[in-house]
XYZ file of C-alpha atoms in Angstrom:
756
model
C 25.852 -12.675 20.702
C 26.492 -16.433 20.504
C 28.110 -18.529 17.783
C 27.251 -22.165 17.100
C 29.074 -24.497 14.698
C 27.449 -27.545 13.176
C 25.823 -29.069 10.140
C 22.286 -28.685 8.789
C 20.528 -31.965 9.396
C 17.017 -31.064 8.184
C 15.358 -27.962 6.671
C 11.812 -27.679 8.029
C 10.791 -24.597 6.025
C 12.469 -22.281 3.526
C 11.025 -19.275 1.686
C 12.641 -19.208 -1.749
C 11.838 -15.504 -2.212
C 13.652 -14.052 0.795
C 15.534 -17.017 2.236
C 13.705 -17.186 5.591
C 14.446 -20.673 6.927
C 13.623 -22.956 9.836
C 16.016 -25.882 10.221
C 17.665 -28.296 12.636
C 21.380 -27.803 13.240
C 23.496 -30.536 14.832
C 26.223 -28.926 16.969
C 28.436 -31.027 19.252
C 25.895 -33.834 19.115
C 23.016 -31.541 20.187
C 20.117 -30.738 17.844
C 19.222 -27.013 17.776
C 16.206 -25.458 16.040
C 17.384 -22.395 14.106
C 15.401 -19.610 12.411
C 16.600 -16.744 10.212
C 17.399 -15.473 6.729
C 19.574 -18.182 5.184
C 19.166 -17.970 1.387
C 20.770 -20.859 -0.482
C 21.317 -22.978 2.626
C 20.993 -26.693 1.958
C 20.857 -29.805 4.067
C 24.212 -31.288 4.949
C 26.083 -27.981 4.868
C 28.382 -27.060 7.735
C 27.953 -23.525 9.056
C 29.124 -21.144 11.762
C 25.988 -19.236 12.806
C 25.851 -16.030 14.841
C 22.772 -14.990 16.807
C 21.019 -15.486 20.119
C 18.793 -17.988 21.844
C 15.135 -16.951 22.167
C 12.096 -18.553 23.750
C 9.215 -19.064 21.279
C 5.764 -19.108 22.967
C 4.830 -22.327 21.147
C 8.032 -24.038 19.950
C 10.220 -23.264 22.911
C 13.945 -22.578 22.723
C 15.278 -21.541 19.298
C 18.471 -20.011 17.944
C 17.660 -16.810 16.041
C 20.319 -16.325 13.368
C 21.567 -12.831 12.539
C 24.413 -14.013 10.285
C 26.241 -17.145 9.242
C 29.210 -18.416 7.247
C 29.512 -21.614 5.267
C 32.306 -23.773 6.649
C 33.586 -26.415 4.269
C 33.788 -29.841 5.901
C 37.361 -30.783 6.693
C 36.898 -34.532 6.948
C 35.622 -37.139 4.536
C 32.538 -37.896 6.662
C 31.401 -34.287 6.526
C 31.955 -34.071 2.780
C 29.988 -37.253 2.201
C 27.172 -36.028 4.437
C 26.961 -32.741 2.508
C 27.021 -34.305 -0.978
C 24.572 -37.018 0.007
C 22.032 -34.542 1.420
C 20.751 -33.531 -2.023
C 22.562 -30.177 -1.945
C 23.967 -30.924 -5.394
C 21.316 -32.056 -7.865
C 21.980 -35.546 -9.225
C 24.131 -36.738 -6.318
C 22.494 -39.077 -3.842
C 23.889 -40.888 -0.808
C 25.436 -43.821 -2.686
C 27.054 -41.654 -5.373
C 28.353 -39.273 -2.696
C 29.997 -42.215 -0.961
C 31.739 -43.265 -4.189
C 32.975 -39.705 -4.895
C 34.436 -39.287 -1.405
C 35.928 -42.774 -1.475
C 37.663 -41.869 -4.751
C 39.019 -38.417 -3.808
C 38.979 -38.407 -0.001
C 39.588 -35.045 1.707
C 40.571 -33.592 -1.676
C 36.950 -33.972 -2.907
C 35.856 -30.296 -2.805
C 39.066 -29.054 -4.427
C 38.593 -31.552 -7.272
C 34.951 -30.512 -7.747
C 35.869 -26.807 -7.942
C 39.207 -26.873 -9.768
C 39.228 -30.136 -11.785
C 35.550 -31.054 -12.143
C 36.205 -33.129 -15.281
C 37.870 -35.739 -13.039
C 34.459 -36.539 -11.526
C 33.890 -38.628 -14.639
C 36.431 -41.059 -13.160
C 33.743 -42.106 -10.675
C 31.414 -44.867 -11.777
C 27.961 -43.447 -12.589
C 29.135 -39.952 -13.558
C 29.320 -39.006 -17.236
C 31.301 -36.041 -18.577
C 28.060 -34.108 -19.049
C 26.984 -34.777 -15.480
C 30.433 -33.718 -14.256
C 30.006 -30.358 -16.019
C 26.531 -29.872 -14.508
C 27.859 -30.592 -11.018
C 30.674 -28.095 -11.583
C 28.166 -25.381 -12.571
C 26.136 -25.977 -9.397
C 29.211 -25.824 -7.206
C 30.270 -22.561 -8.874
C 26.841 -20.983 -8.372
C 26.821 -21.892 -4.701
C 30.356 -20.607 -4.347
C 29.381 -17.278 -5.972
C 26.458 -16.817 -3.599
C 28.573 -17.662 -0.560
C 31.330 -15.287 -1.623
C 28.750 -12.531 -2.217
C 27.391 -13.077 1.311
C 30.876 -12.814 2.778
C 31.698 -9.686 0.737
C 28.442 -7.892 1.558
C 28.627 -8.964 5.177
C 31.843 -6.949 5.551
C 29.756 -3.805 5.052
C 27.145 -4.727 7.620
C 24.606 -5.960 5.052
C 22.193 -8.541 6.429
C 21.667 -11.891 4.758
C 18.115 -10.887 3.776
C 19.357 -7.780 1.954
C 22.316 -9.687 0.512
C 19.843 -12.068 -1.129
C 18.049 -9.146 -2.803
C 21.320 -7.604 -3.968
C 22.617 -10.887 -5.382
C 19.306 -11.690 -7.075
C 19.198 -8.205 -8.627
C 22.779 -7.784 -9.823
C 24.390 -11.220 -9.813
C 28.169 -10.984 -10.172
C 27.893 -7.315 -11.207
C 27.280 -6.427 -7.570
C 31.012 -5.965 -6.873
C 31.428 -3.183 -9.424
C 28.162 -1.512 -8.382
C 29.093 -1.552 -4.702
C 32.507 0.003 -5.389
C 31.342 2.645 -7.865
C 27.761 3.586 -6.964
C 26.103 1.790 -4.039
C 23.304 4.376 -4.241
C 21.850 2.322 -7.085
C 20.531 0.009 -4.391
C 18.052 2.709 -3.355
C 16.702 2.946 -6.916
C 16.696 -0.738 -7.847
C 15.900 -2.730 -4.708
C 12.617 -2.657 -2.801
C 13.110 -1.890 0.872
C 16.412 -0.033 0.430
C 16.213 3.701 0.937
C 18.781 6.435 0.614
C 19.786 6.298 4.268
C 20.564 2.593 4.155
C 22.506 3.019 0.903
C 24.309 5.999 2.459
C 25.404 3.929 5.450
C 26.736 1.223 3.135
C 28.519 3.822 0.997
C 30.165 5.321 4.093
C 31.532 1.917 5.087
C 32.840 1.406 1.561
C 34.533 4.818 1.653
C 32.415 6.891 -0.786
C 32.980 10.646 -0.196
C 30.108 12.783 1.108
C 30.350 15.098 -1.923
C 30.156 12.232 -4.411
C 28.004 13.071 -7.455
C 26.192 9.748 -7.053
C 25.433 10.514 -3.402
C 24.054 13.994 -4.092
C 21.856 12.809 -6.980
C 20.506 9.949 -4.906
C 19.842 12.324 -2.009
C 17.932 14.731 -4.253
C 15.773 11.915 -5.591
C 15.258 10.556 -2.082
C 14.137 14.011 -0.924
C 11.594 14.258 -3.744
C 10.262 10.754 -3.210
C 10.035 11.442 0.506
C 7.845 14.415 -0.371
C 5.698 12.081 -2.473
C 5.175 10.051 0.696
C 3.766 13.233 2.272
C 1.280 13.585 -0.620
C 3.220 16.083 -2.760
C 3.798 15.759 -6.495
C 6.652 18.283 -6.484
C 8.662 20.545 -4.182
C 9.443 24.231 -4.698
C 13.108 24.644 -5.632
C 14.067 26.459 -2.415
C 12.393 23.844 -0.187
C 14.000 20.980 -2.121
C 17.471 22.522 -1.775
C 16.944 23.201 1.947
C 15.804 19.637 2.594
C 18.601 18.130 0.485
C 21.163 20.308 2.276
C 19.979 19.047 5.679
C 19.932 15.434 4.478
C 23.298 15.436 2.704
C 25.238 17.876 4.838
C 26.682 19.608 1.759
C 26.265 23.205 0.615
C 23.982 24.471 -2.153
C 26.937 24.873 -4.529
C 27.230 21.078 -4.669
C 23.479 20.493 -5.038
C 22.520 22.864 -7.877
C 24.902 21.390 -10.517
C 23.483 17.927 -9.863
C 19.943 19.255 -10.381
C 21.058 20.344 -13.854
C 22.618 16.933 -14.514
C 19.447 15.158 -13.420
C 17.424 17.407 -15.727
C 19.624 16.345 -18.644
C 19.188 12.689 -17.625
C 15.397 13.261 -17.534
C 15.213 12.181 -13.905
C 13.664 15.548 -12.999
C 11.406 18.168 -14.540
C 11.571 21.810 -13.419
C 8.676 24.130 -14.244
C 8.322 27.616 -12.746
C 10.785 26.779 -9.951
C 8.791 23.635 -9.117
C 10.891 20.439 -9.138
C 9.169 17.157 -10.033
C 10.406 13.612 -10.192
C 9.736 12.967 -13.896
C 7.108 10.278 -13.392
C 4.908 12.579 -11.291
C 5.187 15.521 -13.686
C 4.089 13.347 -16.583
C 1.363 11.707 -14.486
C -0.269 15.116 -13.891
C 0.332 16.230 -17.478
C -1.138 13.020 -18.902
C -4.185 13.240 -16.636
C -4.827 16.835 -17.739
C -4.694 15.886 -21.406
C -6.857 12.804 -21.024
C -9.487 14.697 -19.034
C -9.822 17.194 -21.882
C -10.182 14.367 -24.395
C -13.061 12.934 -22.360
C -14.736 16.320 -21.888
C -16.895 16.266 -24.978
C -20.512 17.092 -25.644
C -22.522 13.898 -26.133
C -24.236 15.126 -29.313
C -26.087 18.222 -30.500
C -29.530 16.766 -29.979
C -30.087 18.395 -26.603
C -32.008 21.468 -27.753
C -34.291 23.178 -25.210
C -37.298 21.091 -26.269
C -35.378 17.834 -25.969
C -33.900 18.880 -22.630
C -37.379 19.645 -21.290
C -38.564 16.225 -22.446
C -35.650 14.565 -20.618
C -36.449 16.598 -17.519
C -40.085 15.412 -17.523
C -38.914 11.854 -18.057
C -36.516 12.108 -15.096
C -39.248 13.522 -12.872
C -41.534 10.640 -13.834
C -38.804 8.073 -13.165
C -38.043 9.654 -9.800
C -41.727 9.488 -8.846
C -41.968 5.813 -9.878
C -38.867 5.012 -7.821
C -40.122 7.120 -4.892
C -37.070 9.362 -5.105
C -37.140 13.053 -4.269
C -34.914 15.176 -6.516
C -34.414 18.911 -6.101
C -33.455 21.232 -8.962
C -29.705 20.888 -8.367
C -29.924 17.083 -8.444
C -31.935 17.232 -11.678
C -29.267 19.502 -13.138
C -26.619 16.961 -12.122
C -28.397 14.151 -13.973
C -28.892 16.340 -17.036
C -25.190 17.263 -17.038
C -24.281 13.555 -16.949
C -26.509 12.897 -19.936
C -25.119 15.771 -21.973
C -21.386 15.515 -21.201
C -18.636 12.970 -21.444
C -17.085 14.083 -18.136
C -18.939 15.211 -15.016
C -18.015 15.866 -11.357
C -20.532 15.537 -8.518
C -19.547 16.670 -5.024
C -21.270 17.216 -1.716
C -21.092 16.424 1.974
C -22.928 13.669 3.869
C -26.699 13.691 3.611
C -26.820 16.020 0.601
C -28.266 13.451 -1.775
C -25.222 12.187 -3.689
C -26.442 8.593 -3.436
C -29.948 9.494 -4.598
C -28.475 11.394 -7.542
C -26.208 8.466 -8.461
C -29.183 6.113 -8.316
C -31.163 8.370 -10.634
C -28.230 8.530 -13.071
C -27.936 4.740 -13.045
C -31.683 4.228 -13.613
C -31.757 6.655 -16.519
C -28.808 5.084 -18.345
C -30.035 1.578 -17.539
C -33.356 2.441 -19.226
C -31.323 3.620 -22.221
C -29.733 0.173 -22.453
C -26.219 1.429 -21.700
C -23.489 -0.610 -19.981
C -22.662 0.890 -16.566
C -19.588 0.237 -14.406
C -19.342 1.336 -10.759
C -16.093 1.498 -8.801
C -14.480 2.957 -5.687
C -10.906 3.094 -4.367
C -11.263 0.493 -1.576
C -13.149 -2.718 -0.975
C -15.159 -1.165 1.842
C -16.126 1.839 -0.288
C -17.103 -0.451 -3.173
C -19.234 -2.542 -0.808
C -21.020 0.594 0.439
C -21.633 1.668 -3.148
C -23.122 -1.737 -3.980
C -25.452 -1.593 -0.964
C -26.549 1.969 -1.782
C -27.267 1.398 -5.487
C -28.136 -2.280 -5.813
C -25.561 -2.543 -8.621
C -22.254 -4.356 -8.314
C -19.360 -2.007 -7.592
C -15.714 -3.036 -7.728
C -12.484 -1.566 -6.530
C -10.709 0.518 -9.164
C -7.896 -2.035 -9.161
C -10.302 -4.854 -9.998
C -12.116 -2.713 -12.555
C -8.795 -2.136 -14.334
C -7.876 -5.827 -13.965
C -4.714 -5.549 -11.941
C -2.187 -8.130 -13.065
C 1.367 -7.816 -11.809
C 2.404 -11.197 -13.180
C 5.995 -10.451 -12.195
C 8.521 -12.062 -9.916
C 10.277 -10.095 -7.229
C 8.993 -7.395 -4.941
C 9.077 -4.250 -7.049
C 5.579 -2.760 -6.900
C 6.653 -0.129 -9.406
C 6.256 -2.772 -12.100
C 2.530 -3.080 -11.506
C 0.385 -3.070 -14.594
C -3.298 -3.104 -15.418
C -4.769 -5.198 -18.198
C -7.198 -2.376 -18.986
C -5.432 0.556 -20.638
C -5.434 2.593 -23.852
C -4.856 -0.575 -25.886
C -7.513 -2.573 -24.044
C -10.033 0.000 -22.756
C -13.026 -0.571 -20.519
C -16.038 -1.663 -22.526
C -18.568 0.558 -20.806
C -20.840 3.417 -21.802
C -20.965 4.934 -18.310
C -18.296 4.700 -15.578
C -19.070 6.077 -12.118
C -16.242 6.410 -9.581
C -17.205 7.127 -5.965
C -15.024 8.432 -3.077
C -12.810 10.343 -5.496
C -11.129 12.227 -2.636
C -9.235 8.997 -1.924
C -7.891 8.559 -5.461
C -4.231 9.499 -5.921
C -2.611 10.737 -9.121
C -1.136 7.377 -10.153
C -4.388 5.435 -9.880
C -6.216 8.286 -11.600
C -3.783 8.141 -14.509
C -4.301 4.375 -14.820
C -8.087 4.857 -14.782
C -8.071 7.561 -17.458
C -5.879 5.462 -19.730
C -8.626 2.839 -19.774
C -11.514 5.214 -20.629
C -12.131 6.071 -24.264
C -13.762 9.293 -25.516
C -17.428 8.552 -26.008
C -17.733 6.813 -22.641
C -19.193 8.937 -19.877
C -16.932 9.299 -16.827
C -18.665 10.516 -13.661
C -16.465 11.403 -10.671
C -18.214 11.544 -7.279
C -16.786 12.589 -3.936
C -16.660 14.965 -0.996
C -13.958 17.543 -1.704
C -13.831 18.503 1.990
C -12.622 15.050 3.063
C -8.947 14.464 3.749
C -6.924 14.011 0.550
C -5.678 10.632 -0.654
C -3.032 8.661 1.220
C -1.015 8.596 -2.008
C 0.359 11.664 -3.825
C -1.919 14.336 -5.248
C -5.308 15.851 -4.435
C -7.075 14.817 -7.592
C -10.698 15.703 -6.849
C -9.825 19.129 -5.428
C -7.504 19.977 -8.327
C -10.000 18.882 -10.980
C -12.714 20.994 -9.361
C -10.397 23.971 -8.764
C -9.485 24.050 -12.457
C -13.124 25.043 -13.199
C -12.785 23.511 -16.654
C -15.348 20.702 -16.423
C -19.097 20.396 -15.728
C -19.522 20.229 -11.948
C -22.407 20.233 -9.475
C -21.868 20.672 -5.723
C -24.826 19.588 -3.583
C -25.468 21.615 -0.420
C -29.007 20.914 0.764
C -29.222 18.430 3.650
C -31.999 15.920 3.014
C -31.566 14.007 6.272
C -32.880 16.407 8.896
C -31.619 17.065 12.405
C -34.223 14.790 13.945
C -32.764 11.877 12.040
C -29.023 12.432 12.360
C -26.993 14.911 14.353
C -23.903 13.339 12.780
C -24.931 14.826 9.427
C -25.939 18.199 10.823
C -22.816 18.544 12.974
C -20.589 17.508 10.069
C -21.931 20.369 7.966
C -21.655 22.843 10.818
C -18.054 21.830 11.429
C -17.286 22.103 7.727
C -18.696 25.651 7.714
C -16.694 26.589 10.815
C -19.692 26.722 13.155
C -19.396 25.484 16.737
C -21.608 22.507 17.623
C -23.653 21.611 20.660
C -21.822 19.215 23.010
C -24.579 18.891 25.639
C -25.163 15.169 24.948
C -28.863 15.648 24.225
C -28.353 14.066 20.833
C -29.271 10.480 20.023
C -26.163 9.790 17.912
C -23.485 12.382 18.758
C -21.854 12.431 22.202
C -18.860 13.948 23.954
C -17.684 12.415 27.220
C -15.445 14.963 28.938
C -12.403 12.992 30.074
C -8.991 14.540 30.704
C -7.088 11.526 32.045
C -5.625 9.096 29.525
C -6.164 6.044 31.735
C -9.803 7.005 32.258
C -10.193 7.319 28.472
C -8.793 3.785 28.075
C -11.275 2.458 30.634
C -14.343 4.109 29.089
C -13.265 3.233 25.556
C -13.251 -0.467 26.461
C -16.606 -0.174 28.273
C -18.165 1.512 25.238
C -16.889 -1.136 22.827
C -17.683 -4.145 24.983
C -20.903 -3.162 26.730
C -22.553 0.094 25.698
C -22.392 0.594 21.940
C -22.976 -2.897 20.433
C -26.581 -3.055 21.617
C -27.171 0.636 20.956
C -26.213 0.474 17.275
C -26.987 -3.213 16.657
C -23.412 -4.291 15.934
C -20.641 -6.460 17.370
C -17.703 -5.031 19.336
C -15.475 -5.752 16.354
C -17.643 -3.556 14.110
C -17.050 -0.516 16.322
C -14.000 1.450 15.244
C -11.642 3.655 17.215
C -10.323 6.513 15.060
C -7.437 8.656 16.232
C -5.544 11.538 14.615
C -2.136 10.114 15.526
C 0.040 7.018 15.284
C 2.317 7.891 18.212
C 1.578 8.976 21.747
C -0.636 7.673 24.546
C -3.753 8.059 22.364
C -2.092 7.068 19.106
C -3.120 3.892 17.329
C 0.102 2.036 18.192
C -0.526 2.217 21.955
C -4.307 1.861 21.660
C -4.047 -1.312 19.581
C -2.036 -3.085 22.282
C -4.557 -2.098 24.954
C -7.646 -2.935 22.888
C -6.250 -6.301 21.761
C -5.704 -7.256 25.412
C -9.395 -6.740 26.220
C -11.198 -7.457 22.937
C -9.190 -10.525 21.885
C -7.324 -11.756 24.959
C -4.977 -14.774 25.001
C -6.792 -18.083 25.017
C -5.633 -21.688 24.731
C -7.955 -22.121 21.737
C -6.351 -19.222 19.828
C -2.977 -19.679 18.191
C -0.677 -16.681 18.143
C 2.649 -15.572 16.735
C 5.107 -12.988 18.037
C 6.731 -10.778 15.393
C 9.049 -8.095 16.744
C 7.074 -6.127 19.331
C 3.692 -7.274 17.955
C 1.610 -10.283 18.916
C -0.742 -11.592 16.225
C -3.574 -13.762 17.480
C -6.360 -15.629 15.710
C -9.393 -13.329 15.650
C -7.374 -10.098 15.583
C -8.427 -7.130 13.438
C -5.551 -6.231 11.127
C -4.774 -3.765 8.344
C -2.520 -3.935 5.296
C -0.195 -0.924 5.545
C 1.416 -0.856 2.081
C 0.287 -1.533 -1.459
C 1.221 -5.065 -2.488
C 0.276 -5.596 -6.100
C 1.519 -9.188 -6.178
C -0.105 -10.607 -3.047
C -2.520 -13.329 -4.125
C -6.017 -13.710 -2.692
C -8.789 -16.240 -3.192
C -12.440 -16.570 -2.288
C -13.457 -20.047 -1.136
C -16.878 -21.651 -0.871
C -18.276 -22.988 2.379
C -16.715 -26.319 1.418
C -13.260 -24.824 1.033
C -13.271 -24.847 -2.777
C -11.751 -21.734 -4.440
C -14.401 -19.888 -6.482
C -12.438 -16.761 -7.386
C -8.882 -15.493 -7.136
C -6.793 -12.453 -7.975
C -3.842 -10.335 -6.910
C -3.423 -7.126 -4.977
C -4.028 -6.075 -1.358
C -3.737 -2.381 -0.680
C -2.785 0.171 1.932
C -5.750 0.546 4.299
C -7.492 -2.787 3.560
C -8.819 -4.248 6.841
C -9.541 -7.880 7.725
C -9.461 -10.553 10.444
C -6.873 -13.239 11.172
C -8.737 -16.509 10.736
C -5.824 -18.938 11.026
C -2.226 -19.067 12.247
C -0.255 -22.040 10.940
C 2.956 -22.501 12.902
C 4.017 -25.538 10.878
C 3.652 -23.665 7.605
C 5.044 -20.449 9.161
C 2.135 -18.371 7.888
C -1.169 -16.809 8.846
C -4.397 -16.279 6.894
C -6.324 -12.997 6.821
C -9.857 -12.659 5.459
C -10.622 -9.263 3.911
C -13.832 -7.742 2.540
C -15.679 -9.820 -0.052
C -14.313 -12.944 1.754
C -10.914 -12.573 0.064
C -8.401 -14.755 1.871
C -4.691 -13.994 1.843
C -1.881 -16.155 3.192
C 1.014 -14.210 4.718
C 4.353 -15.925 5.393
C 5.654 -14.858 8.791
C 8.469 -13.068 6.963
C 5.884 -10.629 5.461
C 4.207 -9.545 8.682
C 5.807 -6.097 8.456
C 3.016 -5.393 5.929
C 0.338 -5.901 8.620
C -0.606 -4.115 11.815
C -3.423 -4.401 14.336
C -6.436 -2.229 13.475
C -8.640 -2.036 16.568
C -7.618 1.622 16.355
C -6.584 3.286 13.093
C -5.731 6.805 12.044
C -8.550 8.896 10.606
C -6.574 9.148 7.369
C -6.526 5.357 6.986
C -10.307 5.183 7.606
C -11.219 7.190 4.494
C -13.809 5.506 2.328
C -14.979 3.323 5.193
C -18.156 3.546 7.225
C -18.737 1.997 10.647
C -21.861 1.489 12.797
C -20.173 3.492 15.570
C -16.971 5.509 15.862
C -15.036 6.419 19.013
C -12.585 9.320 18.735
C -10.125 10.047 21.566
C -9.293 13.772 21.361
C -7.148 15.338 24.064
C -4.998 17.636 21.964
C -2.007 17.370 19.702
C -0.071 19.115 16.904
C -2.021 22.084 15.537
C -1.281 21.188 11.910
C -2.866 17.791 12.528
C -5.755 18.680 14.849
C -7.736 20.714 12.330
C -11.278 21.104 11.022
C -10.672 18.907 7.989
C -9.568 15.953 10.117
C -12.469 16.272 12.593
C -14.957 16.466 9.709
C -13.519 13.376 8.050
C -13.509 11.396 11.305
C -17.122 11.973 12.308
C -18.431 11.325 8.776
C -17.058 7.764 9.007
C -19.866 6.926 11.485
C -23.209 5.618 10.319
C -25.052 5.305 13.625
C -23.143 6.949 16.466
C -20.139 9.185 17.195
C -18.604 9.270 20.669
C -15.751 11.658 21.411
C -13.695 10.834 24.504
C -11.619 13.760 25.644
C -11.733 17.533 25.792
C -14.507 19.780 24.511
C -11.898 22.542 24.227
C -9.924 20.375 21.802
C -13.032 19.871 19.654
C -13.762 23.604 19.582
C -10.137 24.392 18.736
C -10.233 21.889 15.862
C -13.371 23.504 14.435
C -11.666 26.915 14.525
C -8.428 25.584 13.053
C -8.608 25.804 9.255
C -4.915 25.020 8.722
C -4.227 22.037 6.539
C -1.027 20.390 5.470
C -0.511 22.042 2.084
C 0.063 19.664 -0.788
C 2.277 20.720 -3.656
C 0.346 19.572 -6.709
C -0.026 21.055 -10.174
C -2.854 19.094 -11.801
C -5.145 22.148 -11.776
C -2.461 24.203 -13.551
C -1.817 21.488 -16.127
C -5.583 21.270 -16.829
C -5.805 25.048 -17.258
C -2.829 25.023 -19.621
C -4.523 22.460 -21.856
C -7.714 24.499 -21.744
C -5.970 27.756 -22.667
C -3.884 26.168 -25.409
C -6.771 24.174 -26.879
C -4.671 21.017 -26.795
C -7.120 18.708 -25.130
C -8.148 16.564 -28.055
C -6.437 16.286 -31.405
C -3.061 18.021 -31.151
C -1.456 15.464 -28.906
C -2.548 12.147 -27.449
C -1.319 12.167 -23.849
C -1.555 8.372 -23.669
C 1.395 8.248 -26.056
C 3.467 10.642 -23.954
C 6.459 9.299 -22.128
C 5.631 8.446 -18.508
C 8.620 6.707 -17.052
């Protein structure tokens, strides 16, 4: 590691949020371009910077800063240069010269210890002297915080977050309970806080440490899709994490119960927010589950049936008895669930429901969890569908990075003004989004939930659709009959066979379902590229970028991390006309397919006209959203990604950890999407991952063609493997409890229940 000493001559770019800076440093008469996290750095300041020299592919040699210290100028020239740079508001070059001429090398001491004496300088009033003193103190506080936090190995980027969050209280917090960082600061987890605490000298059996570890264990389980953990599993995991015995852990569970951080029910331990999320959803579902009037006597129901049959004939739709029952249930009930696999007529049924209610003059809203799913819904119905986030009018409107502060404008106080709300792809909806949706639906509106319960569960916590159906408390129709016959689509037929545990034909006599037996990874790479570049585009009438590689894994030779590097090299190779940017081990290039990998409720997007004029804007880009890099701006240190619906988002280079290449994505991340052709490399992997559920979900993402590259034995083993990663959720139980206790409507309004 190198150290350079000099003064900041010019700041080229500085991100006020996280402090990422690009600036010129003059050291020993040489001008050096520096990059790094330097919050609060101003022109004219003298610094000692630690880091290393790197070679940027476009800008050449740079000094990448890992840490720095402010060094106060020792001579009058340095002091004058600093004050005249604009670092202190109100002091320009001429005034700086007068101040230094008056006080000489004692200037900084006067400004910090006797600031009232600044009024002795012509042009400085007593009020201005006080304002200058405040600025100097603020800068001094920030510098001292950097030095203090740096002693514990805390980077400048994290130091900025800590200082912005706690201010001068950070010293007491760091000494007493550094584990608060994990609760209060985005990007700080228990392990990072634990490392800091160890450097500070916090004991391993500290109450604060054990409580934070318990909460970290529960929230880690949430990341796996769970809403709770059984007591014994929680204690085992916490014991392994903390390295302390059960006798230290159990008392802290009791303390956290008293502090309402946890809820324990039947030996199931919830983080409070997830217990109340499931409880609230159960109560609100029962409030919506009302009969829509007593007018549906047998005669009236028969009249509606004849009317539906006539409408279906006019629209050239074919409805079987089960589909007719589904439409009737929607008409007669406030809450209805429609499920079924591909090709079973869900779309036809939805269209019939829409046409009936449209003829009744009712307001209808359609929504789905992702932009791609909403687009598919729009194309299938002819009615505009939105993402659930847009339907609920997401509006973070907050500074900082804490996504937990997200809010929706539509809620119990400002409900959706619709008579009928249809939500598609419900298998993708997690418990938090479901709670937000239910808060915005009033009794009297019809809520229709549509999805395939056999798809993989949501990326987020919960298994909402499965739990709601398993409760058996609400009107539900499951469609089974396949309307698209084998001659039309072997994808559909094979999907149903796989779902029923039946082996499928892999003889390649199909027109849209193929298996190419390949047992060498390098051969799979070669044929994958040939398929994308040459074979499939013409076959399915799409571009190479429309064809999607889906893999079960992130890691390994056939995981998406390795595949993305290989596919980028061939599908979007380096070119002098394409700008690129290197971030860590990733290269981002104009034209690349990319995916957002975390929910960002504050990221702004806009839709622009062909003339570059913004015509719409909003906030929120979400985990799994896919787009293309359309511009890389080295001068502005940012790149622009265009997502579905032509939403454009500008990412500062400092935020690129939220993006990854998406030439290949995991099957889980592809939920709700549909592609002209899908390629699945399957050579074997962990049994808990390579199961029937995952294979079924992967092949149903294809509209025109599925090609499996790999082993037929692996495919057969996956069909036989019914194991799934169990999710610990309790929504079905909470629904049943409301049903048994008759508490679903008047006794308690779950919207008013605490949900911290």
